[in-house]
mmCIF file of C-alpha atoms in Angstrom:
data_model
loop_
_atom_site.group_PDB
_atom_site.id
_atom_site.type_symbol
_atom_site.label_atom_id
_atom_site.label_comp_id
_atom_site.label_asym_id
_atom_site.label_seq_id
_atom_site.Cartn_x
_atom_site.Cartn_y
_atom_site.Cartn_z
ATOM 1 C CA UNK A 9 75.865 -116.002 111.802
ATOM 2 C CA UNK A 10 78.054 -116.171 108.657
ATOM 3 C CA UNK A 11 75.457 -116.620 105.428
ATOM 4 C CA UNK A 12 77.190 -115.265 102.574
ATOM 5 C CA UNK A 13 80.675 -116.731 102.700
ATOM 6 C CA UNK A 14 79.205 -120.033 104.052
ATOM 7 C CA UNK A 15 77.104 -120.330 101.134
ATOM 8 C CA UNK A 16 79.997 -119.352 98.825
ATOM 9 C CA UNK A 17 82.222 -121.966 100.459
ATOM 10 C CA UNK A 18 79.127 -124.719 99.790
ATOM 11 C CA UNK A 19 78.818 -123.088 95.859
ATOM 12 C CA UNK A 20 82.510 -123.733 95.487
ATOM 13 C CA UNK A 21 82.460 -127.171 97.118
ATOM 14 C CA UNK A 22 84.820 -126.459 99.907
ATOM 15 C CA UNK A 23 84.713 -127.397 103.547
ATOM 16 C CA UNK A 24 87.008 -125.619 105.901
ATOM 17 C CA UNK A 25 89.413 -128.056 107.827
ATOM 18 C CA UNK A 26 89.705 -127.642 111.361
ATOM 19 C CA UNK A 27 91.761 -124.842 112.598
ATOM 20 C CA UNK A 28 95.089 -126.134 113.174
ATOM 21 C CA UNK A 29 96.887 -125.789 116.720
ATOM 22 C CA UNK A 30 100.451 -123.795 117.035
ATOM 23 C CA UNK A 31 103.274 -125.958 116.597
ATOM 24 C CA UNK A 32 105.310 -123.684 118.835
ATOM 25 C CA UNK A 33 104.932 -120.873 121.516
ATOM 26 C CA UNK A 34 102.583 -118.534 119.757
ATOM 27 C CA UNK A 35 98.831 -118.233 119.353
ATOM 28 C CA UNK A 36 96.746 -118.985 116.177
ATOM 29 C CA UNK A 37 95.301 -115.409 116.145
ATOM 30 C CA UNK A 38 95.096 -112.159 117.875
ATOM 31 C CA UNK A 39 92.004 -109.854 117.554
ATOM 32 C CA UNK A 40 92.832 -106.485 119.048
ATOM 33 C CA UNK A 41 90.246 -103.570 118.339
ATOM 34 C CA UNK A 42 88.351 -104.363 114.950
ATOM 35 C CA UNK A 43 91.307 -106.335 113.294
ATOM 36 C CA UNK A 44 92.417 -110.014 113.248
ATOM 37 C CA UNK A 45 95.956 -111.170 112.618
ATOM 38 C CA UNK A 46 96.276 -114.908 111.620
ATOM 39 C CA UNK A 47 99.674 -116.102 112.399
ATOM 40 C CA UNK A 48 101.490 -118.003 109.401
ATOM 41 C CA UNK A 49 99.523 -121.051 108.283
ATOM 42 C CA UNK A 50 101.172 -124.025 106.331
ATOM 43 C CA UNK A 51 100.256 -127.647 106.019
ATOM 44 C CA UNK A 52 102.915 -130.533 105.970
ATOM 45 C CA UNK A 53 101.787 -133.652 103.914
ATOM 46 C CA UNK A 54 103.604 -136.443 102.406
ATOM 47 C CA UNK A 55 102.511 -135.700 99.008
ATOM 48 C CA UNK A 56 103.899 -133.349 96.462
ATOM 49 C CA UNK A 57 102.175 -130.245 97.807
ATOM 50 C CA UNK A 58 103.105 -129.765 101.350
ATOM 51 C CA UNK A 59 107.067 -130.518 101.679
ATOM 52 C CA UNK A 60 109.813 -129.359 99.786
ATOM 53 C CA UNK A 61 110.800 -126.528 97.576
ATOM 54 C CA UNK A 62 108.763 -124.954 94.885
ATOM 55 C CA UNK A 63 110.188 -125.559 91.284
ATOM 56 C CA UNK A 64 112.624 -128.235 92.508
ATOM 57 C CA UNK A 65 110.493 -130.949 93.934
ATOM 58 C CA UNK A 66 107.177 -129.319 93.687
ATOM 59 C CA UNK A 67 105.695 -128.092 90.487
ATOM 60 C CA UNK A 68 104.740 -124.357 90.231
ATOM 61 C CA UNK A 69 101.012 -125.402 89.807
ATOM 62 C CA UNK A 70 101.221 -127.685 92.899
ATOM 63 C CA UNK A 71 102.863 -124.885 94.849
ATOM 64 C CA UNK A 72 99.798 -122.586 93.768
ATOM 65 C CA UNK A 73 97.473 -125.417 95.166
ATOM 66 C CA UNK A 74 99.402 -125.393 98.454
ATOM 67 C CA UNK A 75 98.953 -121.733 98.831
ATOM 68 C CA UNK A 76 95.329 -122.024 98.245
ATOM 69 C CA UNK A 77 95.255 -124.683 101.128
ATOM 70 C CA UNK A 78 97.021 -122.322 103.450
ATOM 71 C CA UNK A 79 94.287 -119.893 102.649
ATOM 72 C CA UNK A 80 91.829 -122.481 103.755
ATOM 73 C CA UNK A 81 93.656 -122.868 107.049
ATOM 74 C CA UNK A 82 93.576 -119.252 107.855
ATOM 75 C CA UNK A 83 89.933 -118.982 106.850
ATOM 76 C CA UNK A 84 89.533 -121.769 109.459
ATOM 77 C CA UNK A 85 91.322 -119.636 112.063
ATOM 78 C CA UNK A 86 89.302 -116.659 111.197
ATOM 79 C CA UNK A 87 85.948 -118.718 111.633
ATOM 80 C CA UNK A 88 87.234 -119.532 115.225
ATOM 81 C CA UNK A 89 88.372 -116.029 115.904
ATOM 82 C CA UNK A 90 85.227 -114.324 115.038
ATOM 83 C CA UNK A 91 82.945 -117.161 116.232
ATOM 84 C CA UNK A 92 81.258 -117.992 112.773
ATOM 85 C CA UNK A 93 80.618 -114.531 111.932
ATOM 86 C CA UNK A 94 82.820 -114.314 108.849
ATOM 87 C CA UNK A 95 80.724 -112.061 106.667
ATOM 88 C CA UNK A 96 81.997 -109.138 109.054
ATOM 89 C CA UNK A 97 85.695 -109.707 107.841
ATOM 90 C CA UNK A 98 87.278 -107.583 105.131
ATOM 91 C CA UNK A 99 90.976 -108.816 103.900
ATOM 92 C CA UNK A 100 93.463 -106.210 104.552
ATOM 93 C CA UNK A 101 96.813 -107.940 104.026
ATOM 94 C CA UNK A 102 98.115 -111.305 103.154
ATOM 95 C CA UNK A 103 101.696 -112.433 103.367
ATOM 96 C CA UNK A 104 103.197 -115.397 101.606
ATOM 97 C CA UNK A 105 106.395 -117.130 101.702
ATOM 98 C CA UNK A 106 107.704 -119.753 99.370
ATOM 99 C CA UNK A 107 110.189 -122.429 99.991
ATOM 100 C CA UNK A 108 112.385 -122.167 96.848
ATOM 101 C CA UNK A 109 115.894 -122.156 95.365
ATOM 102 C CA UNK A 110 117.841 -118.772 95.110
ATOM 103 C CA UNK A 111 117.052 -118.453 91.310
ATOM 104 C CA UNK A 112 113.152 -118.655 91.952
ATOM 105 C CA UNK A 113 111.645 -115.247 90.956
ATOM 106 C CA UNK A 114 108.100 -115.876 90.906
ATOM 107 C CA UNK A 115 106.997 -116.141 94.460
ATOM 108 C CA UNK A 116 103.826 -113.954 93.520
ATOM 109 C CA UNK A 117 102.536 -116.661 91.005
ATOM 110 C CA UNK A 118 102.372 -119.114 93.786
ATOM 111 C CA UNK A 119 100.917 -116.840 96.390
ATOM 112 C CA UNK A 120 98.006 -116.011 94.103
ATOM 113 C CA UNK A 121 96.493 -119.557 94.970
ATOM 114 C CA UNK A 122 95.696 -117.742 98.416
ATOM 115 C CA UNK A 123 94.793 -114.471 97.236
ATOM 116 C CA UNK A 124 92.495 -115.879 94.628
ATOM 117 C CA UNK A 125 90.864 -118.114 97.455
ATOM 118 C CA UNK A 126 89.892 -114.983 99.259
ATOM 119 C CA UNK A 127 88.450 -113.247 96.448
ATOM 120 C CA UNK A 128 86.601 -116.592 95.434
ATOM 121 C CA UNK A 129 85.273 -116.873 98.815
ATOM 122 C CA UNK A 130 84.737 -113.174 100.307
ATOM 123 C CA UNK A 131 84.171 -111.544 97.011
ATOM 124 C CA UNK A 132 85.955 -108.963 95.436
ATOM 125 C CA UNK A 133 85.096 -106.055 97.652
ATOM 126 C CA UNK A 134 85.969 -107.924 101.010
ATOM 127 C CA UNK A 135 88.696 -110.277 99.626
ATOM 128 C CA UNK A 136 90.786 -107.877 97.863
ATOM 129 C CA UNK A 137 94.095 -107.021 99.689
ATOM 130 C CA UNK A 138 97.367 -105.686 99.778
ATOM 131 C CA UNK A 139 100.325 -108.339 99.769
ATOM 132 C CA UNK A 140 103.889 -109.298 99.813
ATOM 133 C CA UNK A 141 105.230 -112.721 98.388
ATOM 134 C CA UNK A 142 108.620 -113.648 98.817
ATOM 135 C CA UNK A 143 110.927 -116.688 98.422
ATOM 136 C CA UNK A 144 113.256 -118.070 101.272
ATOM 137 C CA UNK A 145 115.642 -120.979 101.600
ATOM 138 C CA UNK A 146 113.747 -122.985 104.115
ATOM 139 C CA UNK A 147 110.402 -123.049 106.005
ATOM 140 C CA UNK A 148 109.774 -124.880 109.314
ATOM 141 C CA UNK A 149 109.470 -128.666 108.935
ATOM 142 C CA UNK A 150 110.449 -128.221 105.484
ATOM 143 C CA UNK A 151 106.926 -126.669 104.421
ATOM 144 C CA UNK A 152 106.681 -125.265 100.926
ATOM 145 C CA UNK A 153 104.391 -122.423 101.585
ATOM 146 C CA UNK A 154 103.539 -120.078 104.529
ATOM 147 C CA UNK A 155 100.663 -117.654 104.460
ATOM 148 C CA UNK A 156 99.670 -115.161 106.927
ATOM 149 C CA UNK A 157 96.832 -112.595 106.862
ATOM 150 C CA UNK A 158 95.447 -109.430 108.593
ATOM 151 C CA UNK A 159 91.565 -108.706 108.328
ATOM 152 C CA UNK A 160 89.465 -106.093 109.477
ATOM 153 C CA UNK A 161 86.286 -107.036 111.547
ATOM 154 C CA UNK A 162 83.351 -104.757 111.025
ATOM 155 C CA UNK A 163 81.924 -105.499 114.559
ATOM 156 C CA UNK A 164 84.242 -107.021 116.995
ATOM 157 C CA UNK A 165 81.625 -107.974 119.698
ATOM 158 C CA UNK A 166 79.189 -109.648 117.019
#
């Protein structure tokens, strides 16, 4: 059972949300061999974090918070994928997409919200990862941020 990560979530005062169901014809994760591919996660709310363009209708600090919330969703998907044994996971790669105007040049500063969450929760060794962060003209349903992840699982049959 997950002990280290669950303890760290508790220390940070974080409760993982329920893993969202896919909104289209895809699965929330795939787990070939010793890897776990988490599909793009975003959240839609009526507040200033979830819908709109960063730096136009969403302040940069709210975009960072939105990326962190996307990170909570992929941790929730990971928990389902590994049956609660998250301590066996190591982050490999994180991808982040920011809904922004063409002049927006700092998507990495937004996606840092998800990156920092992984390191905060999983620790430096397991949470450090390679990454891409880019800006696009739109995301599904007007979402502000979308984040996906690839993780290595130490023991697939746990």
